[in-house]
Coordinates of C-alpha atoms in Angstrom, one line a residue:
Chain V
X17 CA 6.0 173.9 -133.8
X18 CA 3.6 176.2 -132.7
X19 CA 0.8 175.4 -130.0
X20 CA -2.9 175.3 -131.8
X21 CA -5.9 176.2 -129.8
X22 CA -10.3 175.4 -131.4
X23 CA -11.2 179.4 -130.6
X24 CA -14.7 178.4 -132.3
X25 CA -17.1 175.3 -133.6
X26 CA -20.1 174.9 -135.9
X27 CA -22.6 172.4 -136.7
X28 CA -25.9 172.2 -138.3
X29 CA -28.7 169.7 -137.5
X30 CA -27.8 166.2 -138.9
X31 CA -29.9 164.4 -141.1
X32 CA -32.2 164.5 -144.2
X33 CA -32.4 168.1 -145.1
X34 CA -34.3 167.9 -148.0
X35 CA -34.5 172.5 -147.9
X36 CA -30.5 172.5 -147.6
X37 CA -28.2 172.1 -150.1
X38 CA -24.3 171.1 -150.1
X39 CA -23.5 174.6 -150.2
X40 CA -25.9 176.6 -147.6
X41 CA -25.0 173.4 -144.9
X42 CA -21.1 174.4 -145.1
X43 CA -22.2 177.9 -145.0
X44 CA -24.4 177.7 -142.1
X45 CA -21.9 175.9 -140.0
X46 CA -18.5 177.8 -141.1
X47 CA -20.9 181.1 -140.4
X48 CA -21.6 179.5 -136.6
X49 CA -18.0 179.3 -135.9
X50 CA -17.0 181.5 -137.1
X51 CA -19.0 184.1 -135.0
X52 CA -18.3 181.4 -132.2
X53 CA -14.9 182.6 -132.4
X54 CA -15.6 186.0 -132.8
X55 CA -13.3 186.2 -135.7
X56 CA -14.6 188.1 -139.4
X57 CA -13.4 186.9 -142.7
X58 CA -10.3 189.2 -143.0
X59 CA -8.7 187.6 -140.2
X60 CA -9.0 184.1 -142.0
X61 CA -5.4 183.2 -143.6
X62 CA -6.9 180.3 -145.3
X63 CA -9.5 177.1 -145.4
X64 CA -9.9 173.5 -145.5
X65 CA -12.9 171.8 -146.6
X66 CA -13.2 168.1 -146.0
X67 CA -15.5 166.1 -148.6
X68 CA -15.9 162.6 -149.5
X69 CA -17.4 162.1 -152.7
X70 CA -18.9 166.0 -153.4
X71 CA -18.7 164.9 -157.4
X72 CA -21.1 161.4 -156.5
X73 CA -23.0 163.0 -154.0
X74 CA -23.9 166.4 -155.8
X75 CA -22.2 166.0 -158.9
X76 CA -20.1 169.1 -157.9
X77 CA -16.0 169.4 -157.5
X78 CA -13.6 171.9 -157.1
X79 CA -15.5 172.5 -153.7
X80 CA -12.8 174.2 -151.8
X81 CA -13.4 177.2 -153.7
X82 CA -16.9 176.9 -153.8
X83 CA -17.0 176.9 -150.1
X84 CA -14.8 180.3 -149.8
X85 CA -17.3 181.5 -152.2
X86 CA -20.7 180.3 -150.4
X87 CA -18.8 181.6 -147.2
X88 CA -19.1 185.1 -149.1
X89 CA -15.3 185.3 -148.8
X90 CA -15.1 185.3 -152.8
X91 CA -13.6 189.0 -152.6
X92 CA -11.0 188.1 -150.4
X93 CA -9.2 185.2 -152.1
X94 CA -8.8 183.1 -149.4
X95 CA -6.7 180.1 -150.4
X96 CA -8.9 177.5 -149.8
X97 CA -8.0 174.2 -150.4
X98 CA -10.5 170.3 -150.5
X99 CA -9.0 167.5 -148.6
X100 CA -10.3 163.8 -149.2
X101 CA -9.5 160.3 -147.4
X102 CA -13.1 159.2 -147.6
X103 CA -14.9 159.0 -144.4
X104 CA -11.8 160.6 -142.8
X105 CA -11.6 163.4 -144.7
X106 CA -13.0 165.7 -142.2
X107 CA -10.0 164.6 -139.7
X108 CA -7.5 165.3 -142.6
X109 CA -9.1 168.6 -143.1
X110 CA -8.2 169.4 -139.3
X111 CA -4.5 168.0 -139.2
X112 CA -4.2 170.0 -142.6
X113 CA -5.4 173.5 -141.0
X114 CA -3.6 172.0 -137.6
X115 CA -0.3 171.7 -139.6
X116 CA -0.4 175.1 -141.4
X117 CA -0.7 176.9 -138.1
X118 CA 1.9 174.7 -136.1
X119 CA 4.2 175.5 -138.9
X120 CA 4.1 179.0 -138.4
X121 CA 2.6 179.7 -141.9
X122 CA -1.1 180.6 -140.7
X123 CA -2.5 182.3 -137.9
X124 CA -6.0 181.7 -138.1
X125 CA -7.3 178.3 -140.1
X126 CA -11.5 177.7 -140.7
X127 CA -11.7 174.1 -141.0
X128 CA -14.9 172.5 -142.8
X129 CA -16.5 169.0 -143.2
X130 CA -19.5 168.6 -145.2
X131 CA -21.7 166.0 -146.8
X132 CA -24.9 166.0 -149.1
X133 CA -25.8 162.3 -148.8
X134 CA -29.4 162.4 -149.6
X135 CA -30.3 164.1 -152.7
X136 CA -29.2 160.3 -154.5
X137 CA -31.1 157.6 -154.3
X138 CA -29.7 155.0 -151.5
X139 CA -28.2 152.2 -153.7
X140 CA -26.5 155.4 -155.4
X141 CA -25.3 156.4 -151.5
X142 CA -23.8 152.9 -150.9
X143 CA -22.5 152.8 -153.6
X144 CA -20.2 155.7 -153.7
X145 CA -19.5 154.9 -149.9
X146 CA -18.1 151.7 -151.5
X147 CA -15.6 153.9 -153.4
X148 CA -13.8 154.2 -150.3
X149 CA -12.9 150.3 -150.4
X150 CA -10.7 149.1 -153.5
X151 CA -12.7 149.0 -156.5
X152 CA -10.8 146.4 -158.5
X153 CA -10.3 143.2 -156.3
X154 CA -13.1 144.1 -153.5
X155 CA -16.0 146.0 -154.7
X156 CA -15.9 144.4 -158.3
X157 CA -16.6 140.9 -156.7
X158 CA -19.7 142.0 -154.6
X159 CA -18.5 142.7 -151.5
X160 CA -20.2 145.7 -150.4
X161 CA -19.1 148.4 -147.3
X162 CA -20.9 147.0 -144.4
X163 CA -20.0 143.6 -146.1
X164 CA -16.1 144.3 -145.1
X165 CA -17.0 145.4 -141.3
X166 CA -19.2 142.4 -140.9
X167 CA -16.2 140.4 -142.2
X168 CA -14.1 142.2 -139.3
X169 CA -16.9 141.5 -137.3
X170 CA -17.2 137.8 -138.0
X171 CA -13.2 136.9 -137.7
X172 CA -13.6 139.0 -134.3
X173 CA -16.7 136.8 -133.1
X174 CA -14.2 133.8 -133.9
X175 CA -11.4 135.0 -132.6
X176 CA -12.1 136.9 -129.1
X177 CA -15.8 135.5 -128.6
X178 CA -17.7 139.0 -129.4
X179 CA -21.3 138.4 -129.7
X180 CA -24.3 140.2 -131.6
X181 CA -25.3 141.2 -128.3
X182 CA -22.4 143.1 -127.5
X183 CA -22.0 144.3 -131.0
X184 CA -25.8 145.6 -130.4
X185 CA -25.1 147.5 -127.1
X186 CA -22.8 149.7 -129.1
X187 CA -25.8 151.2 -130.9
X188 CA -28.5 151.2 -128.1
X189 CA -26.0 152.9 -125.9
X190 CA -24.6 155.5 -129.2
X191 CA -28.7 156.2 -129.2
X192 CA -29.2 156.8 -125.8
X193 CA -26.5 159.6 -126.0
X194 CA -28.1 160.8 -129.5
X195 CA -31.3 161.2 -127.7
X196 CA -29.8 163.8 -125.9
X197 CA -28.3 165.9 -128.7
X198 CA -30.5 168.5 -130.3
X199 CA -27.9 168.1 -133.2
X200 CA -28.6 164.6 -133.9
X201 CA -30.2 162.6 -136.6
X202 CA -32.1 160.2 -134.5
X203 CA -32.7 161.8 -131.3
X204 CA -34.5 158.4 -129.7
X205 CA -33.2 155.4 -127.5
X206 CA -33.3 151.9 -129.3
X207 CA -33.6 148.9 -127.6
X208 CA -31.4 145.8 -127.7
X209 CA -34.0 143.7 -129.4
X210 CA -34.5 146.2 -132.0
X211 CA -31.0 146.1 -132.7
X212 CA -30.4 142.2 -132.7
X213 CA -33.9 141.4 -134.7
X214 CA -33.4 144.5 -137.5
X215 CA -33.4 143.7 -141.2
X216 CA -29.9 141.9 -142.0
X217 CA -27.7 143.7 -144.3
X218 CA -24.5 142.2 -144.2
X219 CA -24.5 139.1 -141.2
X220 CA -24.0 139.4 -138.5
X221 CA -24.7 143.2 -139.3
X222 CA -28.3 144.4 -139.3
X223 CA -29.6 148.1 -140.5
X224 CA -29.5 149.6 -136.4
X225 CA -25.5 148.0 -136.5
X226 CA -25.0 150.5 -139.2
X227 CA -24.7 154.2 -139.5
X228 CA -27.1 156.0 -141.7
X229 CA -27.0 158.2 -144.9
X230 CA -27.0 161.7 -143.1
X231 CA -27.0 165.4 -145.1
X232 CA -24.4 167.7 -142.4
X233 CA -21.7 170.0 -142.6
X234 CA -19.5 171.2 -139.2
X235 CA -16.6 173.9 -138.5
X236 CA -14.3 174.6 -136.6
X237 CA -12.0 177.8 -136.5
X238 CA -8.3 176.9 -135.4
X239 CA -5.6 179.9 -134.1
X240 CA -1.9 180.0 -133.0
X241 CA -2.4 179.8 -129.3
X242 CA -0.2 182.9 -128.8
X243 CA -3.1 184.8 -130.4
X244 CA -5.8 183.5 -129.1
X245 CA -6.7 185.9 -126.3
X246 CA -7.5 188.4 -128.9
X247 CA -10.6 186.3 -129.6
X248 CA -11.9 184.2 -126.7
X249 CA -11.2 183.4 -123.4
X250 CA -12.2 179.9 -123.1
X251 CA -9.7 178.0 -126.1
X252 CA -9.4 174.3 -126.3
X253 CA -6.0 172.9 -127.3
X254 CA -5.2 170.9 -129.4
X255 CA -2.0 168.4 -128.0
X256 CA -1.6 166.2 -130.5
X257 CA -2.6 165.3 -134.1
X258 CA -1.6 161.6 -135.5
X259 CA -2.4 160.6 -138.5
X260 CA -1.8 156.7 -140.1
X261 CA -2.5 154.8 -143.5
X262 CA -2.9 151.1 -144.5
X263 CA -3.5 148.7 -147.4
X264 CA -6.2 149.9 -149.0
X265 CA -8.1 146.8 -149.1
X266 CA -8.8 144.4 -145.9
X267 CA -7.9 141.0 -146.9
X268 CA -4.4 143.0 -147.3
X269 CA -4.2 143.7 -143.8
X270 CA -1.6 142.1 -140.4
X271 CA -4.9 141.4 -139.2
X272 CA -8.6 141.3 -140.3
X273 CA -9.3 142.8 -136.8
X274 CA -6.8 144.9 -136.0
X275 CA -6.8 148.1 -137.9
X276 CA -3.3 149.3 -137.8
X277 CA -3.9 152.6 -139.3
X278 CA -5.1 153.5 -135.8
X279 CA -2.7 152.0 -134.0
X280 CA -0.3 153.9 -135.7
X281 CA -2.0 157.2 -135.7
X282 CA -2.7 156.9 -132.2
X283 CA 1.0 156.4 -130.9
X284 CA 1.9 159.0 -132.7
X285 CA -0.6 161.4 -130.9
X286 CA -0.1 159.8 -127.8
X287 CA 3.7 160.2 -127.6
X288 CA 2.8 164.1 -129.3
X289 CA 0.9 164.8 -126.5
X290 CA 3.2 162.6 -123.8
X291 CA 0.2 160.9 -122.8
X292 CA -1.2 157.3 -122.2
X293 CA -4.8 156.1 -123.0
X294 CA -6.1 156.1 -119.4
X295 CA -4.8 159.8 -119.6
X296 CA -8.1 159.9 -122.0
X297 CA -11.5 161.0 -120.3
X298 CA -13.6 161.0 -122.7
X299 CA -13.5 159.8 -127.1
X300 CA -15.6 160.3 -130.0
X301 CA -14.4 157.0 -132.3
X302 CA -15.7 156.5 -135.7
X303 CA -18.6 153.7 -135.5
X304 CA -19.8 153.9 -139.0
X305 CA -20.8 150.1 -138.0
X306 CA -21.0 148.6 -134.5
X307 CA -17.6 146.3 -134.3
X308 CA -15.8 149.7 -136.1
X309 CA -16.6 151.0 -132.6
X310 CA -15.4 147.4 -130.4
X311 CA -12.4 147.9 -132.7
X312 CA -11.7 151.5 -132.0
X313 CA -11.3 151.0 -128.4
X314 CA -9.0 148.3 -129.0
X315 CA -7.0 149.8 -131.3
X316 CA -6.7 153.1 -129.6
X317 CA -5.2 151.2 -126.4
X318 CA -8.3 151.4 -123.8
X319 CA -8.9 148.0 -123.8
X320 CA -7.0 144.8 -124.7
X321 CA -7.5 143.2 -127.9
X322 CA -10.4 141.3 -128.3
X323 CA -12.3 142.3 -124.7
X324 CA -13.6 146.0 -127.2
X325 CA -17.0 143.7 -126.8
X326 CA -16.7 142.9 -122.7
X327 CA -16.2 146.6 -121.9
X328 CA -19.2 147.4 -123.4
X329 CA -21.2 145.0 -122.4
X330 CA -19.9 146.2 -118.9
X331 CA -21.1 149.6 -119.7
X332 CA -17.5 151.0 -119.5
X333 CA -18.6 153.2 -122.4
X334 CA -21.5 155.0 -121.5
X335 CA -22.3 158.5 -120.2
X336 CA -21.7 157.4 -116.7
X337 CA -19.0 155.4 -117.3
X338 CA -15.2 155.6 -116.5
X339 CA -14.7 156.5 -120.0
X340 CA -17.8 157.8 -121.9
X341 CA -17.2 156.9 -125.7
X342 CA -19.2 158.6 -128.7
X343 CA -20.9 161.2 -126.2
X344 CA -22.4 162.7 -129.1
X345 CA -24.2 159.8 -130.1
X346 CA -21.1 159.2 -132.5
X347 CA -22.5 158.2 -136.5
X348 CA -24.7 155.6 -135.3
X349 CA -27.3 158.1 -133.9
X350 CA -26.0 161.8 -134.4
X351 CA -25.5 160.9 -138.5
X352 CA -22.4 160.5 -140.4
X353 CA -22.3 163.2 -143.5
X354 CA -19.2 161.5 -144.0
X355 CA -16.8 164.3 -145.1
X356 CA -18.2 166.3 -142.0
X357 CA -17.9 163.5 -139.2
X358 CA -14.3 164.2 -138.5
X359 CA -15.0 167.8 -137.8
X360 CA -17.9 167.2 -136.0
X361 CA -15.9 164.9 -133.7
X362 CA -14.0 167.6 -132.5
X363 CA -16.7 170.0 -132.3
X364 CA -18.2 167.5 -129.7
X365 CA -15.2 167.0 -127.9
X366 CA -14.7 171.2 -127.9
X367 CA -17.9 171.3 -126.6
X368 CA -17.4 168.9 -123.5
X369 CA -14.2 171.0 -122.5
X370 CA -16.1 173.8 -122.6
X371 CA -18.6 172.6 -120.7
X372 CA -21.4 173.1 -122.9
X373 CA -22.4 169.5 -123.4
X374 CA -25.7 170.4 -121.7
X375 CA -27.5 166.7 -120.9
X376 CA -24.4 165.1 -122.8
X377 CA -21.6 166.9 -120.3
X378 CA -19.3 164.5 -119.1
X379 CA -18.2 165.7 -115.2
X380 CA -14.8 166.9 -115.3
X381 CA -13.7 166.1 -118.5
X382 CA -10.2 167.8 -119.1
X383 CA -8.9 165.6 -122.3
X384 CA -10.5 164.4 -125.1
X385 CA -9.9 162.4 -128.1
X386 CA -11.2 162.1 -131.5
X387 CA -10.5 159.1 -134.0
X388 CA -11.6 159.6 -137.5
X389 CA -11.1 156.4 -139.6
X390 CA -11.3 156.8 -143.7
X391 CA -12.9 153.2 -145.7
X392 CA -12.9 150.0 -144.0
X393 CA -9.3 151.5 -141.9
X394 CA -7.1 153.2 -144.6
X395 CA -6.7 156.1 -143.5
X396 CA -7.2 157.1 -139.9
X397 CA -7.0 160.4 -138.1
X398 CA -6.4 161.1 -134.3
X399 CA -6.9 164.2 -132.6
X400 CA -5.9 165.0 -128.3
X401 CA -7.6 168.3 -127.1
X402 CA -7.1 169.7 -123.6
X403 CA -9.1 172.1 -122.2
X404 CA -7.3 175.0 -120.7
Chain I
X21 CA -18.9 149.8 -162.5
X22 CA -17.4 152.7 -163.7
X23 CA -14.4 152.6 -166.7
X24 CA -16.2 150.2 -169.2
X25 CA -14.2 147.4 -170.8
X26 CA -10.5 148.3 -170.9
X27 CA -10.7 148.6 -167.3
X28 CA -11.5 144.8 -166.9
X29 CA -9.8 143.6 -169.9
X30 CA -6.2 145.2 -168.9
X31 CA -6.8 142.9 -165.2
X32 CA -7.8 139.7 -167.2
X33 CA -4.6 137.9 -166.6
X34 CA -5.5 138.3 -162.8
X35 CA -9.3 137.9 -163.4
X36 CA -9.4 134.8 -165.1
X37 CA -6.3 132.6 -163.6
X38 CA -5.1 134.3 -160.9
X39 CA -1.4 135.3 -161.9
X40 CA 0.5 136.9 -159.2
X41 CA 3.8 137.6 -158.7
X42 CA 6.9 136.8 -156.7
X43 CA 9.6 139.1 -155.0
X44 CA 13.0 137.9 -156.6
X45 CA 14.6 139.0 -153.7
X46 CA 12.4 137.3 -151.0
X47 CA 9.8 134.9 -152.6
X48 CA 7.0 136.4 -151.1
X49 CA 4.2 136.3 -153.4
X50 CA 1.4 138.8 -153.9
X51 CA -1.6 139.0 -155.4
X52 CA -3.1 141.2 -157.2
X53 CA 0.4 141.4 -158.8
X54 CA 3.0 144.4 -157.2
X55 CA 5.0 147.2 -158.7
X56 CA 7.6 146.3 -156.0
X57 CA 7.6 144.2 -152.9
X58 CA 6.5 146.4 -149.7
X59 CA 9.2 144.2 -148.0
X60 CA 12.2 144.8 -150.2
X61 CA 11.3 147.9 -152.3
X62 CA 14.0 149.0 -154.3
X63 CA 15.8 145.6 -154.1
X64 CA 12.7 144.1 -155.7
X65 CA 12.5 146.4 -158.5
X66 CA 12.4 144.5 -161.9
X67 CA 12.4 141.5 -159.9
X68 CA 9.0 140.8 -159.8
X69 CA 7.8 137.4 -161.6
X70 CA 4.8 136.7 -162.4
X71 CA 3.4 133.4 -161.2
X72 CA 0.1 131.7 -161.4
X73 CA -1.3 130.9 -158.0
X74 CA -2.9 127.4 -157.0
X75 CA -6.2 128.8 -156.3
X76 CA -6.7 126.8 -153.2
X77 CA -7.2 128.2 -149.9
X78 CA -9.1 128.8 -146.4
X79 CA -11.4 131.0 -145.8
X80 CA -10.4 133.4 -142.7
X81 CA -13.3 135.3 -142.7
X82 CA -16.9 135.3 -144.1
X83 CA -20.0 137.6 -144.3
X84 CA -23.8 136.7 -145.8
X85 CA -24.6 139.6 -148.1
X86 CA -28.1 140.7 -147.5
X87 CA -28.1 143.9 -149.5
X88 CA -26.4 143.9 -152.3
X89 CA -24.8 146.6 -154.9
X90 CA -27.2 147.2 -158.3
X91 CA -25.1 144.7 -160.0
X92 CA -25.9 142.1 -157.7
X93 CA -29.0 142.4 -156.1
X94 CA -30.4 139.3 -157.9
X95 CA -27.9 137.1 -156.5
X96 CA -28.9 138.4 -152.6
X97 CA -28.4 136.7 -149.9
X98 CA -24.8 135.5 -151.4
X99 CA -22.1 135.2 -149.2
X100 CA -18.3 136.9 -149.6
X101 CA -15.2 135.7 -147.7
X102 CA -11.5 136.7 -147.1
X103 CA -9.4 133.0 -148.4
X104 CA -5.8 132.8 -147.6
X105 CA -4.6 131.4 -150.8
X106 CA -1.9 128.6 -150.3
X107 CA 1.0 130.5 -151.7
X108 CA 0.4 133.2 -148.7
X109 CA -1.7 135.9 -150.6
X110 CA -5.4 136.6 -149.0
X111 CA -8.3 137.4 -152.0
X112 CA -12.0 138.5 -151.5
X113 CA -14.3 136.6 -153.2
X114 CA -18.1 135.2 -153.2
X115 CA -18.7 131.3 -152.2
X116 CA -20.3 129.1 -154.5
X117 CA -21.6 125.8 -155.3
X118 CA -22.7 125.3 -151.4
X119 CA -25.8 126.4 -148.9
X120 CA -25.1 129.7 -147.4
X121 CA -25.3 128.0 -144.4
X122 CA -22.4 125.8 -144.6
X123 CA -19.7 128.6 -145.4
X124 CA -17.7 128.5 -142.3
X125 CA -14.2 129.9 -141.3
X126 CA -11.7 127.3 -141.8
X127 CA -13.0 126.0 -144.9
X128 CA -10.9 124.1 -147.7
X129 CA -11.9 126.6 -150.9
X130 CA -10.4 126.5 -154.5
X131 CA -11.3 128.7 -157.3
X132 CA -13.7 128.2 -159.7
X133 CA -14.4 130.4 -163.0
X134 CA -18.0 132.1 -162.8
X135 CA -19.8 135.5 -164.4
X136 CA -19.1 138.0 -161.7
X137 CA -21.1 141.2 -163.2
X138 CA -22.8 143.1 -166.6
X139 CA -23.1 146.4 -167.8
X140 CA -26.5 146.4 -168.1
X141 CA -28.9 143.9 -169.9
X142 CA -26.5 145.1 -173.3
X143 CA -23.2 145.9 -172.2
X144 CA -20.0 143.5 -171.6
X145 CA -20.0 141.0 -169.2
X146 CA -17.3 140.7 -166.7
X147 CA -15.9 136.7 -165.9
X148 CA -13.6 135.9 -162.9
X149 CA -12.6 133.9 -159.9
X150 CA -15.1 132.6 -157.2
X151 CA -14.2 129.8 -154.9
X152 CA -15.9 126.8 -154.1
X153 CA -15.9 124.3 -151.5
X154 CA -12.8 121.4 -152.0
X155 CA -14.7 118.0 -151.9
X156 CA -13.0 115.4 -150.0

């Protein structure tokens, strides 16, 4: 296997972009990082594109293609290839490009994540993110997507003790990091009240537990390590990818509240990168609802089971704190165009080893982590970058 | 949803009277029914039976739906739990024939024969399992 190294990153603005469509947002952010990394298109040995739902959202497949082609890389026949795991597709889309260099096959990988939430209406939008949980014996009975979180949430509440206010914090402190992104959908603090006395959508979740429906595409270019000099001199490695899967549907699961997908992926990138999770100094974990975050924290071995709620009650989480989770303002606040998340994960975490967080820079961050999690925890994604 | 009636007709067995099946190798029993048993896999092969489950159970988790899917928005708030059925096998399903407030974890549930959904005002409608509070 050979090492990988980010040599570049791309994101456009997050939210609803009602002048951008599917393809000029991929466009825009593969174009960013790609001059990022200094790189032109004949250098590119080939592309992944993650995208959830593409055919739902826009009505459009076959979008690997369509990318290259947006890219204006049509004349070079890049092979170009679509990856989906719903809301983890981005991640996939990184470990595929990751895995084609480590392999030896490519040299240089442009990895893509776009979404084009908004051009449905929003019953349409929840809809098609409930396609991600299993349509015959879950979704056909009414249970909707924030309906399985807040069913996590509640056996979580009864199990461990977790409260709404703890639950909340998650978002107010995910906001108070957005509000310092220019990149962000909501770019404004919340208060806990707000959170805890916000229209209920699934109980205990209300609409400021959830993450919104967000238009946003991201890039990042990957490179065999050995060449990497050509193009930059300030690489970020990537140590480790793990990947994990689980029943598709929750009441299927070990344990409503443990989502084993990420355990599993996690170890994997852990032992990859001979590492320990107070090794970690910084994560961006996928809070497409508030407990998905308490769970993350868990599950990825910073915290015990069941105290995901105490540590961030005890600020352990935030900016300042020993380890500053969802810098970015994770979905909550940044947006979650959900095929782009995963990519724009490590685009954050690129960007704080690079030390160009700007108000977001966490001091001395050498290793980060990015957990991508697909449905309500089939599929999960984890990523280890180094700076170097 | 999506797939029109031979979609739910071909799951009616499963729909309408909960038939599971059982590994012949290690009597665990799953529902919905299994191509093979995640346990025994290739030892289970063409030893799955199908069984018919009791329908009684406990709910392990719950949630209130406040915003429901097209198909459902009438029925809002409803709520929607996970019920560990007797026979081992957890189910998703709504709660009926109670207040919302009195769904709880730990609950004594059996199944009970309702509506679920329609295609439309016209179209087919689609009959299945909800559970319902066991009177003592």
């Amino acid at each position: 296997m050979r090492d990988v190294v980010v040599i570049g990153v791309g994101l456009t603005k997050f939210g609803e972009l009602w002048d951008k469509s599917f393809r000029r947002l991929i466009a825009e952010a593969g174009s960013k990082a790609i001059l990022d990394a200094n790189i032109g298109g004949k250098d590119i040995d080939a592309m992944y594109i993650g995208s959830m739902s593409s055919g739902r959202f826009v009505g459009q497949e076959h979008v690997g293609a369509l990318v290259a082609d947006a890219s204006g890389f049509s004349h070079l026949h890049i092979p170009a290839t679509r990856v989906e795991g719903a809301c983890a597709s981005g991640g996939l889309a990184i470990r595929e490009g990751y895995l084609s260099i480590a392999s030896g096959m490519n040299d240089i990988v442009v990895v893509g994540g776009v979404e084009k939430m908004n051009d449905v209406g929003g019953n349409f939008a929840t809809e098609t993110l409930a396609t991600a949980a299993d349509q015959e014996w879950e979704a056909f009975f009414g249970v909707t997507f924030p309906g399985l979180y807040a069913m996590i949430a509640k056996r979580h509440m009864h199990e461990y003790g977790t409260t709404k206010e703890q639950l909340a914090q998650v978002a107010v402190k995910n906001h108070a990091n957005g509000a310092l992104n220019p990149y962000a959908q909501y770019q404004r603090e919340i208060t806990l009240e707000q959170v805890l006395n916000a229209t209920m959508v699934a109980r205990p979740l209300g609409l400021l537990d959830c993450s919104p429906v967000t238009d946003g595409a991201a890039s990042v270019v990957l490179c065999a390590a050995e060449k990497a000099k050509e193009f930059t001199d300030k690489p970020v490695k990537i140590i480790a990818s793990g990947q994990g899967s689980d029943t598709l549907a929750l009441h299927s699961r070990r344990d409503i509240c443990t989502l084993d997908a990420t355990v599993h992926a996690a170890k994997m990138a852990y032992k990859q990168a001979n590492l320990t999770p107070s090794d970690i100094d910084l994560a961006e974990v996928h809070d497409c609802f508030t407990i998905a975050e308490i769970c993350a924290i868990e599950d990825l071995g910073f915290v015990e089971k069941g105290q995901g709620g105490k540590a961030v009650e005890n600020k352990i989480t935030t900016l300042d704190g020993s380890l500053p989770v969802n810098t970015s303002g994770g979905l909550k606040s940044k947006g979650h165009p959900v095929g782009a998340t995963g990519v724009a994960q490590l685009v954050e975490i690129a960007q704080q080893l690079r030390r160009e967080a700007e108000k977001r820079q966490v001091k001395d961050a050498r290793i980060g982590l990015a957990h991508n999690i697909g449905g309500s925890g089939a599929t999960c994604t984890v990523h280890i970058l180094e700076a170097m | 949803m999506a797939g029109g009636v031979a979609r739910f007709w071909r799951e009616i067995p499963q729909r309408y009277n909960i038939i599971g099946n059982k590994c012949g190798s290690c009597e665990r029993v799953f529902f919905p029914p299994r191509e093979a048993c995640p346990h025994c896999r290739r030892k289970s092969l063409g030893k799955m039976e199908d069984i018919k489950l009791s329908g009684k159970g406990e709910i392990i988790t719950y949630t209130i739906i406040h915003v429901g899917p097209e198909a459902f928005k009438e029925q809002v708030p409803y709520p929607v739990a996970i019920i560990k059925l007797e026979e081992g096998p957890q189910i998703t399903a709504q709660i009926v024939d109670c207040n919302i407030d009195e769904v709880k974890i730990g609950m004594k549930v059996e199944n009970t024969f309702r509506r679920i959904q329609e295609d439309g005002y016209t179209g087919a409608i689609y009959y299945g399992y909800k559970f319902k509070p066991v009177k003592e």
